[in-house]
Amino acid sequence: MPDFVPDWKLRQSFADKLSLMYRDEVPAYGDLVELVGEINSSSGETSTHQDSLVRLGDERHGAIRLALPEELNLIRRALRLLGMHPVGYYDLSPAGLPVHSTAFRPLTSSDMERNAFRLFTSLVRLDQISSDSLRKQAEELVAQRAIISPQAMTLIEVGERHGGLTANEGEQFVTSLMDTFRWRGEALSSLRVYEAVIGEHPLVADVVCFPNPHINHLTPRVVDIDQAQSAMLARGLPAKEKIEGPPKRTCPILLRQTAFRALDENVRFPEGTGAASGVHTARFGEIESRGAALTPKGMALYDACLSSGDFSNFPDDWKDLKREQLVWFRYSRTDKPWSGTLNTVQDMSVDELVSAGLINETPMTYEDFLPVSAAGIFRSNLKQNVEFAGGETSNRTAFEQALGGPVHDAMQLYADESEASLEAVIKALKQVETANNA
Ligand code: OOG
Ligand code: NI
């Protein structure tokens, strides 16, 4: 049995390499990372409500956009070796965007604590291109893409066959994966076709006119996003006016995000035997701050508040959030010795156990994304704001078919983890009772 490198180490190496690469490609990203680092370390705290600043220091999410169902399948296979799995289905067509998406991420909070890298991955919906001739052209273009290098492909197969990669293979794999996400400065299409596809939708052009899914943004996590937003403006970074997601609160919930606009990047467009030069605008900078994960009831209240624009009905006290079952909690044993004897714990409620100081309850971090915020992020980086005519034709089945299996249900993951943590602390207390009784 060969010694496999743990998948989180590969995920960490992958995230580090992407970060270095993106710093080179988009220098303003380096400024953003620096700014976030300063805010996080000057916050005077060692953790947010949920997570240690050690985790935050490395925490990023990235985003890519894919052209073909086969590509989504390949990305799933590649990321699985890094311990990243598809969670959630985000349909952005109601927001007028011709994409549907998932987020690849670790499934458990302990895996997140090791390295919390996520990749928001969208599949462009070519079926939504209204012009028949343009759609055909787009399909011909993307048929030329081969987004995974032969070396990376071989290592995916090795990893799948053996059930893991050795440290050596893993390092080669992560290095070879960089080519998939690199900005090459070269288009797949002529400038004329590029302009025609831009006319259809700039988001489609960003995908079908390029040879690979260049990383679109990398997002560090910040403790205080309001402070970061002001700092961005002070440094002359063109931040969005509005922070996406819930308003500033005492008890942070879900996800708040802000971004700065995409840069103009030079591109060589093939023209016959030569090349034409042009400019493409897609890649940008974003920062996020994360709060507590909401239960289905909490999510429904959030959606209602979002559509009315009034968050005053959303409780902003952990006790109320708990009592009304709006937030998911994780349970852990405190240091307090337990002197109880048999069946005492069994008759105590969770609240009583907490009040007795026997267990801690901590809000769980929201590890996912928000479709309305994501649509806002997508949109703020499109030069023209084209509403897509395609309309509300959710196609989750097709998405999961392309992926090669169902996406994980985020709510189920939170529920399972919350429940398992409670069971574990109760079991631990009962063991003490048994020992006390003996
Ligand atoms: C993805 C936009 C969504 C987020 O943070 O909500 C996203 C994209 O622009 O490809 O990354
Ligand atoms: Ni993002």
Coordinates of N, CA and C and ligand atoms in Angstrom, one line a residue, residues 61-63 120 217 219 257 284 286 288 369 377, ligand 2:
H61 N -11.5 31.9 -1.9 CA -12.3 31.2 -3.0 C -11.9 31.8 -4.3
G62 N -12.0 30.9 -5.3 CA -11.7 31.3 -6.7 C -13.0 31.1 -7.5
A63 N -12.9 31.5 -8.8 CA -14.1 31.2 -9.6 C -13.6 30.9 -11.1
F120 N -15.8 28.3 -7.0 CA -17.1 28.5 -7.6 C -17.0 28.3 -9.1
H217 N -11.4 35.3 -10.5 CA -11.0 36.1 -9.3 C -10.6 35.1 -8.2
T219 N -10.5 35.3 -3.9 CA -11.1 36.1 -2.9 C -10.6 35.8 -1.5
Q257 N -19.9 40.3 0.5 CA -18.9 40.4 -0.5 C -18.8 41.8 -1.1
F284 N -11.2 40.2 -12.0 CA -11.4 41.2 -11.0 C -10.9 40.8 -9.6
E286 N -12.0 40.5 -5.4 CA -13.1 40.4 -4.5 C -12.7 40.1 -3.1
E288 N -14.4 38.8 0.9 CA -15.6 38.3 1.5 C -15.4 38.3 3.0
F369 N -22.3 29.9 -1.0 CA -22.5 31.1 -1.7 C -23.9 31.5 -1.8
I377 N -22.2 40.0 -8.3 CA -20.8 40.0 -8.6 C -20.5 39.8 -10.1
Ligands
NI2 NI -16.5 35.2 -5.8

